[in-house]
PDB file of C-alpha atoms in Angstrom:
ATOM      1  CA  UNK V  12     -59.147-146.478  75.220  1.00 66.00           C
ATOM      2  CA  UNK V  13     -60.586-142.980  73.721  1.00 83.00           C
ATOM      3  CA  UNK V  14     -59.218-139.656  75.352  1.00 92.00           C
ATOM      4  CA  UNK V  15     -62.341-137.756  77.215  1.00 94.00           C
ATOM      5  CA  UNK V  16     -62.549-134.242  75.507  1.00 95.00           C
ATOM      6  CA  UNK V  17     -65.391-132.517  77.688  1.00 97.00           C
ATOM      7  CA  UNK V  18     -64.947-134.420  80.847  1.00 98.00           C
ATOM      8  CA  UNK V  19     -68.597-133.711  82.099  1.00 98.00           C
ATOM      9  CA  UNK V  20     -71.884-133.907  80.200  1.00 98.00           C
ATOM     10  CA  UNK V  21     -74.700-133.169  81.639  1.00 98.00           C
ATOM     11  CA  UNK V  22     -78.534-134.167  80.074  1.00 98.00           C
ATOM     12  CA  UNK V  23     -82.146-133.496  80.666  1.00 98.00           C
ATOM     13  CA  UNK V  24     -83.670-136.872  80.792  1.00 98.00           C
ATOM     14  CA  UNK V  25     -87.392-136.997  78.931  1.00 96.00           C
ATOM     15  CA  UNK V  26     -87.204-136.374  75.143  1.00 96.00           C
ATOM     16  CA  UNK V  27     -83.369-135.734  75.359  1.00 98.00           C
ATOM     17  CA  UNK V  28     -81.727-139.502  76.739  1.00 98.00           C
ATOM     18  CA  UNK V  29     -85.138-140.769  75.554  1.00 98.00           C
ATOM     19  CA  UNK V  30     -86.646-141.335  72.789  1.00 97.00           C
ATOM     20  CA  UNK V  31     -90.678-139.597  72.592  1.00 95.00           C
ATOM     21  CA  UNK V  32     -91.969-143.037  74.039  1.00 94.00           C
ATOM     22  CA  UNK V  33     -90.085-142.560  76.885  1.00 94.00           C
ATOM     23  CA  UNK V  34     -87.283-145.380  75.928  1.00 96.00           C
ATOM     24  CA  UNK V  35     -83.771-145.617  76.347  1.00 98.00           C
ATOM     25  CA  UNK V  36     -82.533-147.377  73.628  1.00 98.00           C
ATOM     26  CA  UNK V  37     -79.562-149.069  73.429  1.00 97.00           C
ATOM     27  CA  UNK V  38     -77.566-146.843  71.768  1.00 98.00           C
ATOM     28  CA  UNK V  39     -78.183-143.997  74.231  1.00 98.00           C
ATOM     29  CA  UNK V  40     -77.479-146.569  76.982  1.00 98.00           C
ATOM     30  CA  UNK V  41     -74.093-147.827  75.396  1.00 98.00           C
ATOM     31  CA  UNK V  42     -72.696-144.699  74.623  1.00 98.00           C
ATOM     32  CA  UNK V  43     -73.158-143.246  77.746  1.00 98.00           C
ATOM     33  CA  UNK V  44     -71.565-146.053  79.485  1.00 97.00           C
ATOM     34  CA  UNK V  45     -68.220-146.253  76.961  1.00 97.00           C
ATOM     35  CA  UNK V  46     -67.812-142.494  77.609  1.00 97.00           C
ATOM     36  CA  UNK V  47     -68.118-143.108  81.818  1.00 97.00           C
ATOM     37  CA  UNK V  48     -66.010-146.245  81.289  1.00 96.00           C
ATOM     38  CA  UNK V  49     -63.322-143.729  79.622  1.00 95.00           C
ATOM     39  CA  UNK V  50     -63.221-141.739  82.546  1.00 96.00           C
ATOM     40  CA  UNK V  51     -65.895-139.059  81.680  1.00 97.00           C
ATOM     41  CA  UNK V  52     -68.685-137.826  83.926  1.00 98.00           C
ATOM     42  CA  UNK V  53     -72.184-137.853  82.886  1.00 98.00           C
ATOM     43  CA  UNK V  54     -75.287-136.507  84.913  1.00 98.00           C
ATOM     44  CA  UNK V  55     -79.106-136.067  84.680  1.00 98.00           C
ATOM     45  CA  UNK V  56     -81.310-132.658  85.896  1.00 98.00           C
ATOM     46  CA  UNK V  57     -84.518-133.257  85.675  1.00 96.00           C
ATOM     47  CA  UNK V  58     -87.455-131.643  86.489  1.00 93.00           C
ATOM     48  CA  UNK V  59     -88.821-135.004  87.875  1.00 94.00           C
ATOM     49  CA  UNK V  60     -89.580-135.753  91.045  1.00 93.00           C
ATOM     50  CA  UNK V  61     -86.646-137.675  92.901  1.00 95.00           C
ATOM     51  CA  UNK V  62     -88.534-141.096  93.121  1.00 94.00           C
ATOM     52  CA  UNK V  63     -89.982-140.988  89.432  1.00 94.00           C
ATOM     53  CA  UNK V  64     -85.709-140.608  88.071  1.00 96.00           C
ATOM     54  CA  UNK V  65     -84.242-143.138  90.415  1.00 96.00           C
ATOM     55  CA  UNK V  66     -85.629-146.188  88.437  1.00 95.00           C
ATOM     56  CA  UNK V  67     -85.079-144.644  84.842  1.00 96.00           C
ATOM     57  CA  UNK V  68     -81.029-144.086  85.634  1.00 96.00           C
ATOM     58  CA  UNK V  69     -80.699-147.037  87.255  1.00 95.00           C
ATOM     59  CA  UNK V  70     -81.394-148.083  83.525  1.00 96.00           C
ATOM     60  CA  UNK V  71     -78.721-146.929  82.514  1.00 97.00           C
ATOM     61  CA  UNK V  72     -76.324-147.477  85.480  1.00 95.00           C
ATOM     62  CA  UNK V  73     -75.260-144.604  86.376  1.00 96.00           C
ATOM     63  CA  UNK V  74     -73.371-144.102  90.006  1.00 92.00           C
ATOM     64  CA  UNK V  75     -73.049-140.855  90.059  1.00 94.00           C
ATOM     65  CA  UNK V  76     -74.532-137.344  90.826  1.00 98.00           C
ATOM     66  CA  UNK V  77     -78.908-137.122  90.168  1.00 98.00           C
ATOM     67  CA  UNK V  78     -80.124-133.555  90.207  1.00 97.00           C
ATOM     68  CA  UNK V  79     -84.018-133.600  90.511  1.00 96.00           C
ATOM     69  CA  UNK V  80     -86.812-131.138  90.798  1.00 94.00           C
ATOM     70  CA  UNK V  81     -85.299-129.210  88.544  1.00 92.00           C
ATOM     71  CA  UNK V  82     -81.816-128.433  90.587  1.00 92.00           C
ATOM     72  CA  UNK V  83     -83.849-128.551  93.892  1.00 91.00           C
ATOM     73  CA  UNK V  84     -82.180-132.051  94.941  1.00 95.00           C
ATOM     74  CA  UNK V  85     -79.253-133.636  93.935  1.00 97.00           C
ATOM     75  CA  UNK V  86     -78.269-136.862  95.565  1.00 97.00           C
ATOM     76  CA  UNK V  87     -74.944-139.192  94.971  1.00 97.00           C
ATOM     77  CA  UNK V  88     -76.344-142.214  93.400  1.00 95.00           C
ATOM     78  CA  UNK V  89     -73.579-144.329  95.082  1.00 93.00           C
ATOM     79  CA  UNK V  90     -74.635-143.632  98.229  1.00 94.00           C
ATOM     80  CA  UNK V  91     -77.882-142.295  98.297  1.00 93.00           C
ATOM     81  CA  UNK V  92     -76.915-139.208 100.233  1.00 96.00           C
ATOM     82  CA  UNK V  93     -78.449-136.024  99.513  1.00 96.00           C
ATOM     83  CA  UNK V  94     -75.929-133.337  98.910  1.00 97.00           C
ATOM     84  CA  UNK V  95     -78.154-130.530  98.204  1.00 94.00           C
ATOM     85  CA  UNK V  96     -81.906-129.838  99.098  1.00 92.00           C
ATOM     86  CA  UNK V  97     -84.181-127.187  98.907  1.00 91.00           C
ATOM     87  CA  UNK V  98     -88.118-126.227  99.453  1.00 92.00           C
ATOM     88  CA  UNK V  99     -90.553-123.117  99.254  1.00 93.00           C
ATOM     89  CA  UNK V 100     -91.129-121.474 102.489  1.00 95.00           C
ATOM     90  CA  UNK V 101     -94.712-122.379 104.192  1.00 96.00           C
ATOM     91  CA  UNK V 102     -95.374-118.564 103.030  1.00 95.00           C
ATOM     92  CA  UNK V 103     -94.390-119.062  99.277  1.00 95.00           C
ATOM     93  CA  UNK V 104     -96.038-122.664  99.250  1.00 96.00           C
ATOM     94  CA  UNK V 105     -99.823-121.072 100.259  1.00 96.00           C
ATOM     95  CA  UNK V 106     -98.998-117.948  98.688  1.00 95.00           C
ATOM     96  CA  UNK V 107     -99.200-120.227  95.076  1.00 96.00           C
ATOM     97  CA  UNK V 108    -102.123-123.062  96.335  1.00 97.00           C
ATOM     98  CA  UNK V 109    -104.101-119.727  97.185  1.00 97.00           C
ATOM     99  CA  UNK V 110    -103.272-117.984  93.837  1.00 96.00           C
ATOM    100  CA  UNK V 111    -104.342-121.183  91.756  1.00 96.00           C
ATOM    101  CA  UNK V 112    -107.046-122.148  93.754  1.00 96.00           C
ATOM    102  CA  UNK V 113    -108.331-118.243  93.312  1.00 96.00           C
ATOM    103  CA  UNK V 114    -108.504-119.254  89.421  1.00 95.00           C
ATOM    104  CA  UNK V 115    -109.224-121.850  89.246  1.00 94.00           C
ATOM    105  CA  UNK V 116    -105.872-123.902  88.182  1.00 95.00           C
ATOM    106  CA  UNK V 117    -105.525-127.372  89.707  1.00 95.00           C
ATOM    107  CA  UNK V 118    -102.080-128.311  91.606  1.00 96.00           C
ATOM    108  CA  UNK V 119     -99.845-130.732  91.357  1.00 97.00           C
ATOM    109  CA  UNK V 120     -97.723-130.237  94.695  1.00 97.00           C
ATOM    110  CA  UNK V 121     -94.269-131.741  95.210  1.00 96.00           C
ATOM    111  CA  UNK V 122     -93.109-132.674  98.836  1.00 95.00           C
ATOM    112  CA  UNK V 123     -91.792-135.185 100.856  1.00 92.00           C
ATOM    113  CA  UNK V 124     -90.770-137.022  97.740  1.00 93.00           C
ATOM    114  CA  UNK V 125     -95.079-137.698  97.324  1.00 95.00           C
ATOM    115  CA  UNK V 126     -96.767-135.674  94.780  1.00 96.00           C
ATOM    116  CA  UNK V 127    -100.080-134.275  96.539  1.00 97.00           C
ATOM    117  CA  UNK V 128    -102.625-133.054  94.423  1.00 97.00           C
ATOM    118  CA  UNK V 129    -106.812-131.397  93.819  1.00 96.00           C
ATOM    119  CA  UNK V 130    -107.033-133.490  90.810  1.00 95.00           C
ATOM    120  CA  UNK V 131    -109.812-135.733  91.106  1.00 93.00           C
ATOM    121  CA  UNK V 132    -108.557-139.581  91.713  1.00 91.00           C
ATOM    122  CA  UNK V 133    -109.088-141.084  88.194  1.00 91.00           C
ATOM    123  CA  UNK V 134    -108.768-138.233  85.609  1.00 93.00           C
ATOM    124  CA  UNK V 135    -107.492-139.330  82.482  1.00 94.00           C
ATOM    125  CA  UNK V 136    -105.381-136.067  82.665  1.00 94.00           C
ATOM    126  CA  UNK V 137    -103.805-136.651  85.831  1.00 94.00           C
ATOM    127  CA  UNK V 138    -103.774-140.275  85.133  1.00 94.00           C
ATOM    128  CA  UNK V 139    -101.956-139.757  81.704  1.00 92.00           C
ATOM    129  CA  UNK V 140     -99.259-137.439  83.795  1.00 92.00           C
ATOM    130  CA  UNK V 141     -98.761-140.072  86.416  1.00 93.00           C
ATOM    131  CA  UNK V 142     -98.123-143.137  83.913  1.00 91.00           C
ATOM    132  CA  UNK V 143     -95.850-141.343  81.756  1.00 87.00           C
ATOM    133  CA  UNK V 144     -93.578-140.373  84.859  1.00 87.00           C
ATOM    134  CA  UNK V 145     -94.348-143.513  86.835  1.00 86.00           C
ATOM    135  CA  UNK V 146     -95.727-141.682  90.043  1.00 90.00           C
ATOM    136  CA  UNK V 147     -98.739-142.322  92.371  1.00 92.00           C
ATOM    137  CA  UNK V 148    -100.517-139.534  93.310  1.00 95.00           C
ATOM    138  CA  UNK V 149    -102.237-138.415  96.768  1.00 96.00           C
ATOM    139  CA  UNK V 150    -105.780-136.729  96.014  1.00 96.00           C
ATOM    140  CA  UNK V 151    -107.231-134.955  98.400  1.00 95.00           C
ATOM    141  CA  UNK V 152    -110.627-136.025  99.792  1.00 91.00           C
ATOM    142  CA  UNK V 153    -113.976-134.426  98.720  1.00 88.00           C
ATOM    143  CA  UNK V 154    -114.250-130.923  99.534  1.00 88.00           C
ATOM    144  CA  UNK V 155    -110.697-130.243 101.296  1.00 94.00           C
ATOM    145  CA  UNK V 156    -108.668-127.671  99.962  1.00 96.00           C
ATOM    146  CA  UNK V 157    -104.781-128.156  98.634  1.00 97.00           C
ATOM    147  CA  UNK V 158    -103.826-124.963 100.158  1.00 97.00           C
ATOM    148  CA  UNK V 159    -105.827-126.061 104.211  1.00 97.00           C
ATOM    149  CA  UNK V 160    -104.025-129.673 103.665  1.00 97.00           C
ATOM    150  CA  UNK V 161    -100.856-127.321 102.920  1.00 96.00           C
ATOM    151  CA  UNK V 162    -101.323-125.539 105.972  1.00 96.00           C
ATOM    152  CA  UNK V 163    -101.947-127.965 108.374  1.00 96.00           C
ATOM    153  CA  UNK V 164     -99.437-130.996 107.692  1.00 96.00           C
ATOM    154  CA  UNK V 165     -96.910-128.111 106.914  1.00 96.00           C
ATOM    155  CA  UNK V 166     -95.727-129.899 103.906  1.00 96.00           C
ATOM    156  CA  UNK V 167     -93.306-127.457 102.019  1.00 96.00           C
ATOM    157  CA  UNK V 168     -93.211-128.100  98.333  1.00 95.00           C
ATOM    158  CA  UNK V 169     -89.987-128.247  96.203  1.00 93.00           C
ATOM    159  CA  UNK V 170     -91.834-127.159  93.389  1.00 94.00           C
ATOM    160  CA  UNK V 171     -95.649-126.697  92.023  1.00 96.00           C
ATOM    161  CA  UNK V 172     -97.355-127.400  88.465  1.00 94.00           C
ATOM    162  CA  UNK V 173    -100.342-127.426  87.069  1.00 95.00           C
ATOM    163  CA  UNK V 174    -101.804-129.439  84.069  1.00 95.00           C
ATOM    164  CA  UNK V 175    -102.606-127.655  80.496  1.00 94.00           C
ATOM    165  CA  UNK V 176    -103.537-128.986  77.152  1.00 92.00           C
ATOM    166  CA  UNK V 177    -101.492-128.101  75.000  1.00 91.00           C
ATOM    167  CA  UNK V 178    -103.003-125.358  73.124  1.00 95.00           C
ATOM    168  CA  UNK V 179    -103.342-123.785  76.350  1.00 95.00           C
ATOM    169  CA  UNK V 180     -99.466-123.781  77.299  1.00 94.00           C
ATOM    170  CA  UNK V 181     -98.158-120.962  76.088  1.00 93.00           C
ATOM    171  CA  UNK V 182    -100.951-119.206  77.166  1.00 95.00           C
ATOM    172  CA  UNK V 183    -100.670-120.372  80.844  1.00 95.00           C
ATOM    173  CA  UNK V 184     -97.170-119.747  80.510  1.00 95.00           C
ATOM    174  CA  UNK V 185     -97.163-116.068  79.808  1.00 95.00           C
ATOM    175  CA  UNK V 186    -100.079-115.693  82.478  1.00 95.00           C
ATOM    176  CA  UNK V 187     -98.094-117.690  85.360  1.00 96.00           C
ATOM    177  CA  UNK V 188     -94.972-115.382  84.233  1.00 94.00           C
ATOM    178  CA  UNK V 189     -97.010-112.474  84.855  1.00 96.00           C
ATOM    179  CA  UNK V 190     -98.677-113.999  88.201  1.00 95.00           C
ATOM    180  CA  UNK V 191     -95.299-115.103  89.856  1.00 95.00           C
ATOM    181  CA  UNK V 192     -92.073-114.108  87.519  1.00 93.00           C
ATOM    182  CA  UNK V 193     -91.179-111.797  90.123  1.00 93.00           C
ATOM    183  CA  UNK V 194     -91.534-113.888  93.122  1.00 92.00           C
ATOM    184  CA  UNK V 195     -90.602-117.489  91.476  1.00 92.00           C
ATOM    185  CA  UNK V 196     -88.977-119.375  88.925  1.00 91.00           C
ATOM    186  CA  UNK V 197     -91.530-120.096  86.070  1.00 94.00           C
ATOM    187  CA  UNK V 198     -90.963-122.736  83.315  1.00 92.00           C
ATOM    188  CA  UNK V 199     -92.259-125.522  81.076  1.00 91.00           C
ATOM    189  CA  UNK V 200     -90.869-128.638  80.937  1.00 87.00           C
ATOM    190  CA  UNK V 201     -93.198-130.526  78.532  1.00 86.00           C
ATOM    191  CA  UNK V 202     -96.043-129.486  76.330  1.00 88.00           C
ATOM    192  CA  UNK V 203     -99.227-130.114  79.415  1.00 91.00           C
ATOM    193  CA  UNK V 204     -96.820-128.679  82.054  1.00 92.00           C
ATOM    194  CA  UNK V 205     -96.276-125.119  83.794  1.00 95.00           C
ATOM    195  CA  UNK V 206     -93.672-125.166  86.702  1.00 94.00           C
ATOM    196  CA  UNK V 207     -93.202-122.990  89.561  1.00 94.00           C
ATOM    197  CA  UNK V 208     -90.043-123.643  91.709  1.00 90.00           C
ATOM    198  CA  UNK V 209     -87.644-121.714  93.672  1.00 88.00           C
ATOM    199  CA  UNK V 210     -86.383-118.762  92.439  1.00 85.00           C
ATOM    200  CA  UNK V 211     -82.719-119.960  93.637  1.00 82.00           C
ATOM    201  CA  UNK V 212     -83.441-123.445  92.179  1.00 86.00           C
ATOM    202  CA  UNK V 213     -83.541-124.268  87.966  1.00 94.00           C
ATOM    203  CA  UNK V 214     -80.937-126.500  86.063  1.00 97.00           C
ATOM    204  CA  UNK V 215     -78.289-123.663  85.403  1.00 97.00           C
ATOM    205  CA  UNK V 216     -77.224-123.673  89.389  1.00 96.00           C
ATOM    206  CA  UNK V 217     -77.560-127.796  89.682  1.00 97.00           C
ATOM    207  CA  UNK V 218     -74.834-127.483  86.824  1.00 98.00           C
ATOM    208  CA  UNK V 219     -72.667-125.250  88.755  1.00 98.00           C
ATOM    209  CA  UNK V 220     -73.088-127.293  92.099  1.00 97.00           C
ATOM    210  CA  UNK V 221     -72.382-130.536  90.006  1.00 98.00           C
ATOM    211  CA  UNK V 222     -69.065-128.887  87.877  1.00 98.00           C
ATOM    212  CA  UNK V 223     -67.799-127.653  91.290  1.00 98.00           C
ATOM    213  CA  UNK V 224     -68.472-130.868  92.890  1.00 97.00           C
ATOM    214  CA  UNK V 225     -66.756-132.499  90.376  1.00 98.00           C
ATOM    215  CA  UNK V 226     -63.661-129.995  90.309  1.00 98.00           C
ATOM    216  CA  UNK V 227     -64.874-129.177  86.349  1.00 98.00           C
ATOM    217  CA  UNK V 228     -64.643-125.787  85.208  1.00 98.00           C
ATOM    218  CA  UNK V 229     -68.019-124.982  84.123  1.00 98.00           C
ATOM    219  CA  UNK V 230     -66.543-123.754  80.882  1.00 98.00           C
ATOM    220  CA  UNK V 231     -65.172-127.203  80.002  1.00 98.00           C
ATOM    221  CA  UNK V 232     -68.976-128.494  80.951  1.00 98.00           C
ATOM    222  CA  UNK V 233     -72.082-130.042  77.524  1.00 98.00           C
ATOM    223  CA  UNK V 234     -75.118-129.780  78.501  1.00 98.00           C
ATOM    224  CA  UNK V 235     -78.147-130.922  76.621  1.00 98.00           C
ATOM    225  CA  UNK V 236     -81.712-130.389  76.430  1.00 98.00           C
ATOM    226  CA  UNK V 237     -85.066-129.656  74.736  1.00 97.00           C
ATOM    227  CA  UNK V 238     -87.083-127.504  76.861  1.00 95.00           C
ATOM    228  CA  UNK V 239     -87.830-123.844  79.059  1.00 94.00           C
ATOM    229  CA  UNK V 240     -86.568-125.438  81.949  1.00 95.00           C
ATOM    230  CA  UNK V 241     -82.888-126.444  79.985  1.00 97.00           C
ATOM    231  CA  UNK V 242     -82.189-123.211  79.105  1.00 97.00           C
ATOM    232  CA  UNK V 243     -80.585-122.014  82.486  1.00 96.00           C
ATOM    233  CA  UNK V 244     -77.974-125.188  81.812  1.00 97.00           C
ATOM    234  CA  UNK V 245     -77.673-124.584  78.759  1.00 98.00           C
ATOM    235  CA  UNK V 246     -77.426-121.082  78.941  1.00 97.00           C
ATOM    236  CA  UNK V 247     -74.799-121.579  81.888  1.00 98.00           C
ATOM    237  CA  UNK V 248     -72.491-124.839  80.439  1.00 98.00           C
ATOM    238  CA  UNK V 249     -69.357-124.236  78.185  1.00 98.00           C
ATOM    239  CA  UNK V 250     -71.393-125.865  75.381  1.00 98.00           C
ATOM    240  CA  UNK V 251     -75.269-125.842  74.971  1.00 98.00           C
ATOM    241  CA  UNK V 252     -76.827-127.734  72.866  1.00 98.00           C
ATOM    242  CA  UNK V 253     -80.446-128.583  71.640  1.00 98.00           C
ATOM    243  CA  UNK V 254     -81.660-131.659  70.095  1.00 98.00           C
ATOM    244  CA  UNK V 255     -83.172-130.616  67.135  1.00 98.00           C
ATOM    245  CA  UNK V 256     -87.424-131.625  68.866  1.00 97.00           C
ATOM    246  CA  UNK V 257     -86.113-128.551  71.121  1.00 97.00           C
ATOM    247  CA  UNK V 258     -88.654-125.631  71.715  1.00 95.00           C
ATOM    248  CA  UNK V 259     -87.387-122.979  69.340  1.00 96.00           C
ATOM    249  CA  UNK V 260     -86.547-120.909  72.107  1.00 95.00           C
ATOM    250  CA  UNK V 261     -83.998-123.550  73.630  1.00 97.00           C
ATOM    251  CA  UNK V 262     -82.758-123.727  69.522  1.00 97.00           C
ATOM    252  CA  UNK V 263     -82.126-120.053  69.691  1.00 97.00           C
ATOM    253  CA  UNK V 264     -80.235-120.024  72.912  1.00 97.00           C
ATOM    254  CA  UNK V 265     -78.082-123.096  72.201  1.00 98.00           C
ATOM    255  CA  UNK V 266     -74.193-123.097  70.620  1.00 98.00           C
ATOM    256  CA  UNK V 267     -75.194-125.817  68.769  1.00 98.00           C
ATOM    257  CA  UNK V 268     -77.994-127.702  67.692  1.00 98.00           C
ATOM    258  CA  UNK V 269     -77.818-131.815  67.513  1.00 98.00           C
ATOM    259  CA  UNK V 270     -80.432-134.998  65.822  1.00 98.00           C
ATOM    260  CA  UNK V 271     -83.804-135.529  67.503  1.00 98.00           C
ATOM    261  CA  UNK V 272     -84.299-137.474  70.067  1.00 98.00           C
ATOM    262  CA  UNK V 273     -85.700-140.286  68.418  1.00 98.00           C
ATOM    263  CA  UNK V 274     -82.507-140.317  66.624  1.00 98.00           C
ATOM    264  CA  UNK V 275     -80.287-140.972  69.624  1.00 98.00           C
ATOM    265  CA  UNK V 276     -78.870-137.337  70.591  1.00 98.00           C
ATOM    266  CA  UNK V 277     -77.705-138.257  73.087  1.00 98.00           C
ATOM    267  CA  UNK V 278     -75.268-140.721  71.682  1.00 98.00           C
ATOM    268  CA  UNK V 279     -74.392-137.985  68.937  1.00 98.00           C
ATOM    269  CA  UNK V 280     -73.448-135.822  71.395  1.00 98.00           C
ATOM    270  CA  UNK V 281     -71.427-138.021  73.328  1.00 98.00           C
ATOM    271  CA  UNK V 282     -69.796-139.101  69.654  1.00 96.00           C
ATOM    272  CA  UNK V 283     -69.541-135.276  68.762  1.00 96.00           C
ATOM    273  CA  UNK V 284     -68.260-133.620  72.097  1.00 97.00           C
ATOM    274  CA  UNK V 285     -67.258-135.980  74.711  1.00 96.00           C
ATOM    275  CA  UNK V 286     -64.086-137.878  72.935  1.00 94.00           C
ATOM    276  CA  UNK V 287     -61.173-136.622  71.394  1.00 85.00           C
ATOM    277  CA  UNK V 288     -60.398-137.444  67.697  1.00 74.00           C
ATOM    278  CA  UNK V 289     -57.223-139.375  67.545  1.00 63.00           C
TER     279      UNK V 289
END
């Protein structure tokens, strides 16, 4: 049997484990399963919802810890118990609806594992968003406002995005940052997405909560990803690393940088860091 090196890898899950079509292949699958099978640990943070991950690592068949919403959840697989949770305050969550309403950004909002949203049903936009991460969204009816649904079922959100094409990203980006840097975490996850979350929540702490769960020093800890919202974890693990479709930023920030993710990464990473050579 091969001798685990870095005993816990941890991996964003679109465009890192899969491929740009959204598949795990094979060789991501296998690899990931020889180095568990060996006795390493491997995890997912995602900025997906809880419900839209559950299916995709069952794929793989993993038992372990799930970190969702970027950080804001992370449940034990094996059990389905939820060792960490955490939502906006009612304040915070209207505070945002308002702000977006005000300019006219339309919300996605993320609570009690539903996504809610002011997107009319049937938008190719929205219905684009909700194929590629397998979720059915709740539309509000004709002329009711997110933000007075907000208010009266009391829903608090674990995080909030809105929709951009993506010429308009890094545009929205720098505005949002400007909007609610001070008050929220602000990142980008994918090229049509702008994410507002807790300030206390973003992949960097999920990797801490997961290394200490684990009894890992975080300094003996790979973590792996391509976008904004990867750089706290890959900022914060022993060894960061991009694959090389990573936003230049996330290149810039990593220790090292690995294939694409259409060339299994993933795999490569597992291969590069997560066995000893003999």
């Amino acid at each position: 049997m091969k001798r685990i090196n870095h005993p816990l890898i941890l991996s964003d899950f679109d465009n890192t484990i899969t491929n740009k079509q959204g598949i795990i292949t094979g060789e991501v699958r296998d690899a990931i399963n020889e180095y568990v099978a060996a006795g390493g640990i491997f995890c997912v943070i995602t900025g997906r919802m809880l419900p839209a991950i559950l299916p995709r690592v069952e794929e793989i068949g993993l038992k372990g810890l799930v970190a969702a919403y970027q950080g804001s959840m992370i449940v034990d697989l094996s059990t389905g118990i939820v060792l960490r949770e955490n939502t906006m305050s009612m304040d915070e969550c209207l505070d945002i609806c308002r702000r977006l309403e005000k300019i006219g950004r339309k919300i996605n909002y993320y609570a009690d594992e539903k996504l809610y949203t002011d997107w009319e049903k049937g938008d190719p936009q929205l219905e684009s968003y909700c194929r590629a991460t397998a979720t059915e969204p709740h539309c509000m009816e004709d002329g009711v406002k997110l933000s007075d649904y907000i208010k009266e079922t009391g829903l608090r959100a674990r995080k909030v995005i809105t929709l951009v094409r993506k010429e308009e990203r890094d545009e929205v980006f720098a505005m949002f940052k400007d909007m609610f840097g001070k008050d929220y975490d602000v990142t980008v996850s994918a090229t049509t997405l702008v994410e507002l979350s807790p300030k206390s929540d973003n992949k960097g702490t999920a990797l801490e909560y997961i290394a200490n769960f684990y009894g890992v020093p975080v300094s003996e800890t790979v973590a792996v990803g391509d976008s904004f919202n990867d750089l706290p974890m890959i900022k914060k693990a022993g060894v960061g690393i991009a694959v090389k479709n990573a936003e230049p930023e996330v290149v810039k920030a990593a220790a090292a940088v690995t294939v694409s993710c259409d060339e299994g990464a993933v795999a490569r990473v597992i291969r590069d860091y997560g066995f000893k050579e003999d």
